[in-house]
Amino acid sequence: MSWLWVLAAAAAEVCGAVGLKKFSACPTGRHLALFVGGFTLSFVLLYASFQYLAVSAAYAVWIGLGTGGTVLVNMVFFHEGRNAGRLSAMALIVIGAAGVKWLS
């Protein structure tokens, strides 16, 4: 269950990042709510995971999943560049975060 908190926190972080992108392009209350709400929920869920997991492992996985998820969402929905180097770098981030979790 504890890793589900981290997974949910990473998903909320992706929502917050999307809200930030949308708010910077078109500052509406809806985009502001997605931005602030996504990041707030992300921190709350991450904090909840600290009761069960080592901070270093939970934080590393949260950062890795959040970064990877944000890059993928931006590639798919906002048509950011897709190339082998960028995908490889993203994979290394996720692999590094997973390595911290497995070695904890």
PDB file of N, CA and C in Angstrom:
ATOM      1  N   MET A   1       0.821  -1.202   0.000  1.00  0.00           N
ATOM      2  CA  MET A   1       0.000   0.000   0.000  1.00  0.00           C
ATOM      3  C   MET A   1       0.859   1.257   0.000  1.00  0.00           C
ATOM      4  N   SER A   2       2.002   1.205   0.679  1.00  0.00           N
ATOM      5  CA  SER A   2       2.827   2.404   0.809  1.00  0.00           C
ATOM      6  C   SER A   2       3.346   2.894  -0.540  1.00  0.00           C
ATOM      7  N   TRP A   3       3.680   1.969  -1.445  1.00  0.00           N
ATOM      8  CA  TRP A   3       4.157   2.395  -2.759  1.00  0.00           C
ATOM      9  C   TRP A   3       3.026   2.965  -3.606  1.00  0.00           C
ATOM     10  N   LEU A   4       1.795   2.604  -3.294  1.00  0.00           N
ATOM     11  CA  LEU A   4       0.659   3.213  -3.993  1.00  0.00           C
ATOM     12  C   LEU A   4       0.568   4.704  -3.679  1.00  0.00           C
ATOM     13  N   TRP A   5       0.939   5.092  -2.445  1.00  0.00           N
ATOM     14  CA  TRP A   5       0.969   6.518  -2.096  1.00  0.00           C
ATOM     15  C   TRP A   5       1.965   7.250  -3.001  1.00  0.00           C
ATOM     16  N   VAL A   6       3.123   6.636  -3.208  1.00  0.00           N
ATOM     17  CA  VAL A   6       4.157   7.262  -4.047  1.00  0.00           C
ATOM     18  C   VAL A   6       3.687   7.324  -5.500  1.00  0.00           C
ATOM     19  N   LEU A   7       3.076   6.258  -5.976  1.00  0.00           N
ATOM     20  CA  LEU A   7       2.559   6.240  -7.345  1.00  0.00           C
ATOM     21  C   LEU A   7       1.488   7.314  -7.544  1.00  0.00           C
ATOM     22  N   ALA A   8       0.574   7.427  -6.589  1.00  0.00           N
ATOM     23  CA  ALA A   8      -0.472   8.454  -6.664  1.00  0.00           C
ATOM     24  C   ALA A   8       0.137   9.852  -6.576  1.00  0.00           C
ATOM     25  N   ALA A   9       1.157  10.011  -5.745  1.00  0.00           N
ATOM     26  CA  ALA A   9       1.830  11.309  -5.628  1.00  0.00           C
ATOM     27  C   ALA A   9       2.495  11.695  -6.942  1.00  0.00           C
ATOM     28  N   ALA A  10       3.108  10.736  -7.614  1.00  0.00           N
ATOM     29  CA  ALA A  10       3.742  11.013  -8.903  1.00  0.00           C
ATOM     30  C   ALA A  10       2.695  11.383  -9.950  1.00  0.00           C
ATOM     31  N   ALA A  11       1.561  10.695  -9.942  1.00  0.00           N
ATOM     32  CA  ALA A  11       0.483  11.024 -10.888  1.00  0.00           C
ATOM     33  C   ALA A  11      -0.047  12.437 -10.622  1.00  0.00           C
ATOM     34  N   ALA A  12      -0.189  12.788  -9.356  1.00  0.00           N
ATOM     35  CA  ALA A  12      -0.641  14.140  -9.018  1.00  0.00           C
ATOM     36  C   ALA A  12       0.396  15.179  -9.431  1.00  0.00           C
ATOM     37  N   GLU A  13       1.676  14.825  -9.326  1.00  0.00           N
ATOM     38  CA  GLU A  13       2.730  15.745  -9.754  1.00  0.00           C
ATOM     39  C   GLU A  13       2.640  16.002 -11.259  1.00  0.00           C
ATOM     40  N   VAL A  14       2.359  14.961 -12.023  1.00  0.00           N
ATOM     41  CA  VAL A  14       2.189  15.122 -13.469  1.00  0.00           C
ATOM     42  C   VAL A  14       1.009  16.055 -13.747  1.00  0.00           C
ATOM     43  N   CYS A  15      -0.080  15.879 -13.021  1.00  0.00           N
ATOM     44  CA  CYS A  15      -1.241  16.777 -13.180  1.00  0.00           C
ATOM     45  C   CYS A  15      -0.861  18.220 -12.853  1.00  0.00           C
ATOM     46  N   GLY A  16      -0.095  18.409 -11.798  1.00  0.00           N
ATOM     47  CA  GLY A  16       0.352  19.749 -11.440  1.00  0.00           C
ATOM     48  C   GLY A  16       1.224  20.370 -12.513  1.00  0.00           C
ATOM     49  N   ALA A  17       2.098  19.571 -13.113  1.00  0.00           N
ATOM     50  CA  ALA A  17       2.967  20.071 -14.181  1.00  0.00           C
ATOM     51  C   ALA A  17       2.156  20.438 -15.423  1.00  0.00           C
ATOM     52  N   VAL A  18       1.156  19.631 -15.740  1.00  0.00           N
ATOM     53  CA  VAL A  18       0.275  19.954 -16.868  1.00  0.00           C
ATOM     54  C   VAL A  18      -0.481  21.244 -16.575  1.00  0.00           C
ATOM     55  N   GLY A  19      -0.968  21.375 -15.344  1.00  0.00           N
ATOM     56  CA  GLY A  19      -1.656  22.605 -14.949  1.00  0.00           C
ATOM     57  C   GLY A  19      -0.749  23.818 -15.057  1.00  0.00           C
ATOM     58  N   LEU A  20       0.505  23.660 -14.690  1.00  0.00           N
ATOM     59  CA  LEU A  20       1.469  24.759 -14.798  1.00  0.00           C
ATOM     60  C   LEU A  20       1.669  25.162 -16.255  1.00  0.00           C
ATOM     61  N   LYS A  21       1.811  24.178 -17.129  1.00  0.00           N
ATOM     62  CA  LYS A  21       1.974  24.467 -18.558  1.00  0.00           C
ATOM     63  C   LYS A  21       0.736  25.172 -19.097  1.00  0.00           C
ATOM     64  N   LYS A  22      -0.435  24.652 -18.756  1.00  0.00           N
ATOM     65  CA  LYS A  22      -1.689  25.261 -19.225  1.00  0.00           C
ATOM     66  C   LYS A  22      -1.858  26.666 -18.657  1.00  0.00           C
ATOM     67  N   PHE A  23      -1.547  26.838 -17.366  1.00  0.00           N
ATOM     68  CA  PHE A  23      -1.716  28.146 -16.723  1.00  0.00           C
ATOM     69  C   PHE A  23      -0.761  29.179 -17.313  1.00  0.00           C
ATOM     70  N   SER A  24       0.454  28.758 -17.660  1.00  0.00           N
ATOM     71  CA  SER A  24       1.404  29.709 -18.243  1.00  0.00           C
ATOM     72  C   SER A  24       0.961  30.155 -19.635  1.00  0.00           C
ATOM     73  N   ALA A  25       0.235  29.294 -20.346  1.00  0.00           N
ATOM     74  CA  ALA A  25      -0.256  29.645 -21.678  1.00  0.00           C
ATOM     75  C   ALA A  25      -1.570  30.417 -21.624  1.00  0.00           C
ATOM     76  N   CYS A  26      -2.428  30.074 -20.666  1.00  0.00           N
ATOM     77  CA  CYS A  26      -3.754  30.695 -20.566  1.00  0.00           C
ATOM     78  C   CYS A  26      -4.148  30.730 -19.093  1.00  0.00           C
ATOM     79  N   PRO A  27      -3.853  31.816 -18.388  1.00  0.00           N
ATOM     80  CA  PRO A  27      -4.093  31.863 -16.941  1.00  0.00           C
ATOM     81  C   PRO A  27      -5.577  31.963 -16.584  1.00  0.00           C
ATOM     82  N   THR A  28      -6.176  30.788 -16.384  1.00  0.00           N
ATOM     83  CA  THR A  28      -7.571  30.730 -15.946  1.00  0.00           C
ATOM     84  C   THR A  28      -7.626  30.100 -14.557  1.00  0.00           C
ATOM     85  N   GLY A  29      -8.746  30.257 -13.913  1.00  0.00           N
ATOM     86  CA  GLY A  29      -8.925  29.656 -12.597  1.00  0.00           C
ATOM     87  C   GLY A  29      -8.858  28.143 -12.639  1.00  0.00           C
ATOM     88  N   ARG A  30      -9.357  27.560 -13.702  1.00  0.00           N
ATOM     89  CA  ARG A  30      -9.336  26.105 -13.852  1.00  0.00           C
ATOM     90  C   ARG A  30      -7.902  25.590 -13.952  1.00  0.00           C
ATOM     91  N   HIS A  31      -7.081  26.280 -14.743  1.00  0.00           N
ATOM     92  CA  HIS A  31      -5.686  25.867 -14.885  1.00  0.00           C
ATOM     93  C   HIS A  31      -4.904  26.097 -13.594  1.00  0.00           C
ATOM     94  N   LEU A  32      -5.222  27.182 -12.907  1.00  0.00           N
ATOM     95  CA  LEU A  32      -4.572  27.459 -11.617  1.00  0.00           C
ATOM     96  C   LEU A  32      -4.923  26.372 -10.604  1.00  0.00           C
ATOM     97  N   ALA A  33      -6.193  25.954 -10.596  1.00  0.00           N
ATOM     98  CA  ALA A  33      -6.628  24.897  -9.670  1.00  0.00           C
ATOM     99  C   ALA A  33      -5.922  23.581  -9.971  1.00  0.00           C
ATOM    100  N   LEU A  34      -5.751  23.252 -11.252  1.00  0.00           N
ATOM    101  CA  LEU A  34      -5.049  22.028 -11.625  1.00  0.00           C
ATOM    102  C   LEU A  34      -3.580  22.103 -11.210  1.00  0.00           C
ATOM    103  N   PHE A  35      -2.969  23.245 -11.425  1.00  0.00           N
ATOM    104  CA  PHE A  35      -1.566  23.475 -11.070  1.00  0.00           C
ATOM    105  C   PHE A  35      -1.366  23.368  -9.558  1.00  0.00           C
ATOM    106  N   VAL A  36      -2.063  24.187  -8.798  1.00  0.00           N
ATOM    107  CA  VAL A  36      -1.885  24.220  -7.341  1.00  0.00           C
ATOM    108  C   VAL A  36      -2.400  22.930  -6.704  1.00  0.00           C
ATOM    109  N   GLY A  37      -3.567  22.491  -7.142  1.00  0.00           N
ATOM    110  CA  GLY A  37      -4.144  21.267  -6.571  1.00  0.00           C
ATOM    111  C   GLY A  37      -3.291  20.047  -6.843  1.00  0.00           C
ATOM    112  N   GLY A  38      -2.763  19.938  -8.059  1.00  0.00           N
ATOM    113  CA  GLY A  38      -1.928  18.786  -8.396  1.00  0.00           C
ATOM    114  C   GLY A  38      -0.674  18.713  -7.550  1.00  0.00           C
ATOM    115  N   PHE A  39       0.026  19.842  -7.425  1.00  0.00           N
ATOM    116  CA  PHE A  39       1.251  19.824  -6.629  1.00  0.00           C
ATOM    117  C   PHE A  39       0.959  19.681  -5.138  1.00  0.00           C
ATOM    118  N   THR A  40      -0.111  20.295  -4.667  1.00  0.00           N
ATOM    119  CA  THR A  40      -0.465  20.155  -3.246  1.00  0.00           C
ATOM    120  C   THR A  40      -0.799  18.708  -2.916  1.00  0.00           C
ATOM    121  N   LEU A  41      -1.649  18.099  -3.731  1.00  0.00           N
ATOM    122  CA  LEU A  41      -1.995  16.690  -3.507  1.00  0.00           C
ATOM    123  C   LEU A  41      -0.764  15.805  -3.598  1.00  0.00           C
ATOM    124  N   SER A  42       0.127  16.114  -4.523  1.00  0.00           N
ATOM    125  CA  SER A  42       1.347  15.337  -4.674  1.00  0.00           C
ATOM    126  C   SER A  42       2.184  15.348  -3.395  1.00  0.00           C
ATOM    127  N   PHE A  43       2.368  16.535  -2.822  1.00  0.00           N
ATOM    128  CA  PHE A  43       3.156  16.630  -1.587  1.00  0.00           C
ATOM    129  C   PHE A  43       2.461  15.943  -0.413  1.00  0.00           C
ATOM    130  N   VAL A  44       1.154  16.051  -0.341  1.00  0.00           N
ATOM    131  CA  VAL A  44       0.408  15.402   0.747  1.00  0.00           C
ATOM    132  C   VAL A  44       0.552  13.885   0.649  1.00  0.00           C
ATOM    133  N   LEU A  45       0.398  13.344  -0.545  1.00  0.00           N
ATOM    134  CA  LEU A  45       0.520  11.895  -0.721  1.00  0.00           C
ATOM    135  C   LEU A  45       1.951  11.414  -0.489  1.00  0.00           C
ATOM    136  N   LEU A  46       2.922  12.183  -0.945  1.00  0.00           N
ATOM    137  CA  LEU A  46       4.315  11.813  -0.698  1.00  0.00           C
ATOM    138  C   LEU A  46       4.602  11.808   0.798  1.00  0.00           C
ATOM    139  N   TYR A  47       4.115  12.824   1.488  1.00  0.00           N
ATOM    140  CA  TYR A  47       4.299  12.906   2.936  1.00  0.00           C
ATOM    141  C   TYR A  47       3.663  11.692   3.626  1.00  0.00           C
ATOM    142  N   ALA A  48       2.497  11.270   3.158  1.00  0.00           N
ATOM    143  CA  ALA A  48       1.832  10.098   3.744  1.00  0.00           C
ATOM    144  C   ALA A  48       2.680   8.841   3.564  1.00  0.00           C
ATOM    145  N   SER A  49       3.389   8.743   2.451  1.00  0.00           N
ATOM    146  CA  SER A  49       4.217   7.557   2.209  1.00  0.00           C
ATOM    147  C   SER A  49       5.407   7.483   3.154  1.00  0.00           C
ATOM    148  N   PHE A  50       5.835   8.622   3.690  1.00  0.00           N
ATOM    149  CA  PHE A  50       6.992   8.641   4.583  1.00  0.00           C
ATOM    150  C   PHE A  50       6.738   7.900   5.892  1.00  0.00           C
ATOM    151  N   GLN A  51       5.488   7.650   6.225  1.00  0.00           N
ATOM    152  CA  GLN A  51       5.183   6.887   7.441  1.00  0.00           C
ATOM    153  C   GLN A  51       5.569   5.419   7.285  1.00  0.00           C
ATOM    154  N   TYR A  52       5.672   4.952   6.035  1.00  0.00           N
ATOM    155  CA  TYR A  52       5.920   3.541   5.775  1.00  0.00           C
ATOM    156  C   TYR A  52       7.246   3.271   5.066  1.00  0.00           C
ATOM    157  N   LEU A  53       7.774   4.276   4.378  1.00  0.00           N
ATOM    158  CA  LEU A  53       8.952   4.077   3.538  1.00  0.00           C
ATOM    159  C   LEU A  53      10.083   5.009   3.953  1.00  0.00           C
ATOM    160  N   ALA A  54      11.293   4.618   3.597  1.00  0.00           N
ATOM    161  CA  ALA A  54      12.437   5.501   3.799  1.00  0.00           C
ATOM    162  C   ALA A  54      12.266   6.717   2.890  1.00  0.00           C
ATOM    163  N   VAL A  55      12.554   7.878   3.425  1.00  0.00           N
ATOM    164  CA  VAL A  55      12.384   9.123   2.676  1.00  0.00           C
ATOM    165  C   VAL A  55      13.211   9.083   1.393  1.00  0.00           C
ATOM    166  N   SER A  56      14.443   8.604   1.478  1.00  0.00           N
ATOM    167  CA  SER A  56      15.317   8.597   0.297  1.00  0.00           C
ATOM    168  C   SER A  56      14.725   7.759  -0.832  1.00  0.00           C
ATOM    169  N   ALA A  57      14.204   6.595  -0.526  1.00  0.00           N
ATOM    170  CA  ALA A  57      13.638   5.730  -1.563  1.00  0.00           C
ATOM    171  C   ALA A  57      12.340   6.315  -2.117  1.00  0.00           C
ATOM    172  N   ALA A  58      11.450   6.743  -1.239  1.00  0.00           N
ATOM    173  CA  ALA A  58      10.171   7.294  -1.691  1.00  0.00           C
ATOM    174  C   ALA A  58      10.379   8.542  -2.538  1.00  0.00           C
ATOM    175  N   TYR A  59      11.266   9.410  -2.103  1.00  0.00           N
ATOM    176  CA  TYR A  59      11.515  10.651  -2.830  1.00  0.00           C
ATOM    177  C   TYR A  59      12.131  10.375  -4.199  1.00  0.00           C
ATOM    178  N   ALA A  60      13.093   9.465  -4.262  1.00  0.00           N
ATOM    179  CA  ALA A  60      13.743   9.146  -5.534  1.00  0.00           C
ATOM    180  C   ALA A  60      12.750   8.557  -6.529  1.00  0.00           C
ATOM    181  N   VAL A  61      11.917   7.657  -6.078  1.00  0.00           N
ATOM    182  CA  VAL A  61      10.925   7.050  -6.969  1.00  0.00           C
ATOM    183  C   VAL A  61       9.900   8.087  -7.399  1.00  0.00           C
ATOM    184  N   TRP A  62       9.461   8.934  -6.479  1.00  0.00           N
ATOM    185  CA  TRP A  62       8.503  10.005  -6.797  1.00  0.00           C
ATOM    186  C   TRP A  62       9.069  10.940  -7.868  1.00  0.00           C
ATOM    187  N   ILE A  63      10.314  11.352  -7.691  1.00  0.00           N
ATOM    188  CA  ILE A  63      10.951  12.238  -8.668  1.00  0.00           C
ATOM    189  C   ILE A  63      11.084  11.539 -10.021  1.00  0.00           C
ATOM    190  N   GLY A  64      11.525  10.290 -10.017  1.00  0.00           N
ATOM    191  CA  GLY A  64      11.707   9.557 -11.268  1.00  0.00           C
ATOM    192  C   GLY A  64      10.403   9.354 -12.025  1.00  0.00           C
ATOM    193  N   LEU A  65       9.376   8.898 -11.317  1.00  0.00           N
ATOM    194  CA  LEU A  65       8.083   8.681 -11.963  1.00  0.00           C
ATOM    195  C   LEU A  65       7.440   9.993 -12.396  1.00  0.00           C
ATOM    196  N   GLY A  66       7.548  11.011 -11.560  1.00  0.00           N
ATOM    197  CA  GLY A  66       6.976  12.305 -11.904  1.00  0.00           C
ATOM    198  C   GLY A  66       7.644  12.918 -13.121  1.00  0.00           C
ATOM    199  N   THR A  67       8.975  12.834 -13.172  1.00  0.00           N
ATOM    200  CA  THR A  67       9.709  13.371 -14.314  1.00  0.00           C
ATOM    201  C   THR A  67       9.391  12.582 -15.581  1.00  0.00           C
ATOM    202  N   GLY A  68       9.463  11.271 -15.478  1.00  0.00           N
ATOM    203  CA  GLY A  68       9.163  10.432 -16.641  1.00  0.00           C
ATOM    204  C   GLY A  68       7.732  10.624 -17.131  1.00  0.00           C
ATOM    205  N   GLY A  69       6.796  10.659 -16.209  1.00  0.00           N
ATOM    206  CA  GLY A  69       5.396  10.870 -16.583  1.00  0.00           C
ATOM    207  C   GLY A  69       5.160  12.217 -17.236  1.00  0.00           C
ATOM    208  N   THR A  70       5.796  13.247 -16.696  1.00  0.00           N
ATOM    209  CA  THR A  70       5.636  14.585 -17.261  1.00  0.00           C
ATOM    210  C   THR A  70       6.220  14.656 -18.666  1.00  0.00           C
ATOM    211  N   VAL A  71       7.379  14.053 -18.872  1.00  0.00           N
ATOM    212  CA  VAL A  71       7.984  14.047 -20.201  1.00  0.00           C
ATOM    213  C   VAL A  71       7.079  13.305 -21.189  1.00  0.00           C
ATOM    214  N   LEU A  72       6.560  12.149 -20.795  1.00  0.00           N
ATOM    215  CA  LEU A  72       5.689  11.392 -21.690  1.00  0.00           C
ATOM    216  C   LEU A  72       4.406  12.146 -22.018  1.00  0.00           C
ATOM    217  N   VAL A  73       3.792  12.750 -21.021  1.00  0.00           N
ATOM    218  CA  VAL A  73       2.562  13.510 -21.258  1.00  0.00           C
ATOM    219  C   VAL A  73       2.840  14.673 -22.201  1.00  0.00           C
ATOM    220  N   ASN A  74       3.958  15.356 -22.006  1.00  0.00           N
ATOM    221  CA  ASN A  74       4.294  16.472 -22.887  1.00  0.00           C
ATOM    222  C   ASN A  74       4.587  16.001 -24.309  1.00  0.00           C
ATOM    223  N   MET A  75       5.187  14.842 -24.455  1.00  0.00           N
ATOM    224  CA  MET A  75       5.437  14.314 -25.798  1.00  0.00           C
ATOM    225  C   MET A  75       4.129  13.955 -26.500  1.00  0.00           C
ATOM    226  N   VAL A  76       3.220  13.328 -25.779  1.00  0.00           N
ATOM    227  CA  VAL A  76       1.980  12.847 -26.384  1.00  0.00           C
ATOM    228  C   VAL A  76       0.979  13.975 -26.611  1.00  0.00           C
ATOM    229  N   PHE A  77       0.748  14.811 -25.599  1.00  0.00           N
ATOM    230  CA  PHE A  77      -0.329  15.796 -25.681  1.00  0.00           C
ATOM    231  C   PHE A  77       0.113  17.185 -26.136  1.00  0.00           C
ATOM    232  N   PHE A  78       1.385  17.529 -25.919  1.00  0.00           N
ATOM    233  CA  PHE A  78       1.864  18.859 -26.277  1.00  0.00           C
ATOM    234  C   PHE A  78       2.911  18.819 -27.389  1.00  0.00           C
ATOM    235  N   HIS A  79       3.101  17.645 -27.991  1.00  0.00           N
ATOM    236  CA  HIS A  79       3.939  17.452 -29.169  1.00  0.00           C
ATOM    237  C   HIS A  79       5.379  17.933 -28.988  1.00  0.00           C
ATOM    238  N   GLU A  80       5.938  17.683 -27.810  1.00  0.00           N
ATOM    239  CA  GLU A  80       7.353  17.958 -27.620  1.00  0.00           C
ATOM    240  C   GLU A  80       8.160  16.915 -28.391  1.00  0.00           C
ATOM    241  N   GLY A  81       9.403  17.245 -28.669  1.00  0.00           N
ATOM    242  CA  GLY A  81      10.240  16.384 -29.486  1.00  0.00           C
ATOM    243  C   GLY A  81      10.425  14.990 -28.908  1.00  0.00           C
ATOM    244  N   ARG A  82      10.444  14.014 -29.812  1.00  0.00           N
ATOM    245  CA  ARG A  82      10.702  12.624 -29.442  1.00  0.00           C
ATOM    246  C   ARG A  82      11.904  12.159 -30.239  1.00  0.00           C
ATOM    247  N   ASN A  83      12.967  11.842 -29.534  1.00  0.00           N
ATOM    248  CA  ASN A  83      14.128  11.275 -30.209  1.00  0.00           C
ATOM    249  C   ASN A  83      14.779  10.265 -29.272  1.00  0.00           C
ATOM    250  N   ALA A  84      15.657   9.474 -29.837  1.00  0.00           N
ATOM    251  CA  ALA A  84      16.262   8.385 -29.074  1.00  0.00           C
ATOM    252  C   ALA A  84      17.040   8.892 -27.868  1.00  0.00           C
ATOM    253  N   GLY A  85      17.752   9.994 -28.016  1.00  0.00           N
ATOM    254  CA  GLY A  85      18.534  10.528 -26.900  1.00  0.00           C
ATOM    255  C   GLY A  85      17.650  10.953 -25.737  1.00  0.00           C
ATOM    256  N   ARG A  86      16.573  11.625 -26.059  1.00  0.00           N
ATOM    257  CA  ARG A  86      15.662  12.095 -25.011  1.00  0.00           C
ATOM    258  C   ARG A  86      14.975  10.924 -24.304  1.00  0.00           C
ATOM    259  N   LEU A  87      14.531   9.937 -25.072  1.00  0.00           N
ATOM    260  CA  LEU A  87      13.896   8.761 -24.475  1.00  0.00           C
ATOM    261  C   LEU A  87      14.897   7.962 -23.648  1.00  0.00           C
ATOM    262  N   SER A  88      16.129   7.883 -24.104  1.00  0.00           N
ATOM    263  CA  SER A  88      17.162   7.170 -23.343  1.00  0.00           C
ATOM    264  C   SER A  88      17.458   7.875 -22.023  1.00  0.00           C
ATOM    265  N   ALA A  89      17.544   9.202 -22.058  1.00  0.00           N
ATOM    266  CA  ALA A  89      17.805   9.954 -20.834  1.00  0.00           C
ATOM    267  C   ALA A  89      16.659   9.776 -19.839  1.00  0.00           C
ATOM    268  N   MET A  90      15.430   9.785 -20.337  1.00  0.00           N
ATOM    269  CA  MET A  90      14.278   9.577 -19.465  1.00  0.00           C
ATOM    270  C   MET A  90      14.311   8.174 -18.853  1.00  0.00           C
ATOM    271  N   ALA A  91      14.671   7.191 -19.660  1.00  0.00           N
ATOM    272  CA  ALA A  91      14.769   5.820 -19.160  1.00  0.00           C
ATOM    273  C   ALA A  91      15.831   5.715 -18.063  1.00  0.00           C
ATOM    274  N   LEU A  92      16.934   6.410 -18.222  1.00  0.00           N
ATOM    275  CA  LEU A  92      17.986   6.385 -17.201  1.00  0.00           C
ATOM    276  C   LEU A  92      17.503   6.988 -15.879  1.00  0.00           C
ATOM    277  N   ILE A  93      16.695   8.037 -15.963  1.00  0.00           N
ATOM    278  CA  ILE A  93      16.133   8.641 -14.747  1.00  0.00           C
ATOM    279  C   ILE A  93      15.253   7.627 -14.016  1.00  0.00           C
ATOM    280  N   VAL A  94      14.382   6.969 -14.751  1.00  0.00           N
ATOM    281  CA  VAL A  94      13.477   5.990 -14.142  1.00  0.00           C
ATOM    282  C   VAL A  94      14.261   4.794 -13.610  1.00  0.00           C
ATOM    283  N   ILE A  95      15.262   4.332 -14.351  1.00  0.00           N
ATOM    284  CA  ILE A  95      16.088   3.206 -13.895  1.00  0.00           C
ATOM    285  C   ILE A  95      16.846   3.591 -12.620  1.00  0.00           C
ATOM    286  N   GLY A  96      17.372   4.808 -12.574  1.00  0.00           N
ATOM    287  CA  GLY A  96      18.075   5.262 -11.375  1.00  0.00           C
ATOM    288  C   GLY A  96      17.167   5.315 -10.162  1.00  0.00           C
ATOM    289  N   ALA A  97      15.965   5.815 -10.336  1.00  0.00           N
ATOM    290  CA  ALA A  97      15.011   5.872  -9.230  1.00  0.00           C
ATOM    291  C   ALA A  97      14.631   4.467  -8.770  1.00  0.00           C
ATOM    292  N   ALA A  98      14.420   3.574  -9.724  1.00  0.00           N
ATOM    293  CA  ALA A  98      14.093   2.185  -9.367  1.00  0.00           C
ATOM    294  C   ALA A  98      15.270   1.536  -8.650  1.00  0.00           C
ATOM    295  N   GLY A  99      16.477   1.851  -9.072  1.00  0.00           N
ATOM    296  CA  GLY A  99      17.666   1.291  -8.407  1.00  0.00           C
ATOM    297  C   GLY A  99      17.755   1.722  -6.961  1.00  0.00           C
ATOM    298  N   VAL A 100      17.449   2.977  -6.668  1.00  0.00           N
ATOM    299  CA  VAL A 100      17.448   3.443  -5.280  1.00  0.00           C
ATOM    300  C   VAL A 100      16.419   2.657  -4.463  1.00  0.00           C
ATOM    301  N   LYS A 101      15.264   2.407  -5.044  1.00  0.00           N
ATOM    302  CA  LYS A 101      14.216   1.660  -4.333  1.00  0.00           C
ATOM    303  C   LYS A 101      14.672   0.224  -4.071  1.00  0.00           C
ATOM    304  N   TRP A 102      15.225  -0.435  -5.104  1.00  0.00           N
ATOM    305  CA  TRP A 102      15.617  -1.835  -4.940  1.00  0.00           C
ATOM    306  C   TRP A 102      16.795  -2.012  -3.994  1.00  0.00           C
ATOM    307  N   LEU A 103      17.653  -1.038  -3.911  1.00  0.00           N
ATOM    308  CA  LEU A 103      18.829  -1.144  -3.058  1.00  0.00           C
ATOM    309  C   LEU A 103      18.603  -0.607  -1.642  1.00  0.00           C
ATOM    310  N   SER A 104      17.401  -0.142  -1.368  1.00  0.00           N
ATOM    311  CA  SER A 104      17.085   0.404  -0.036  1.00  0.00           C
ATOM    312  C   SER A 104      16.734  -0.706   0.918  1.00  0.00           C
TER     313      SER A 104
END
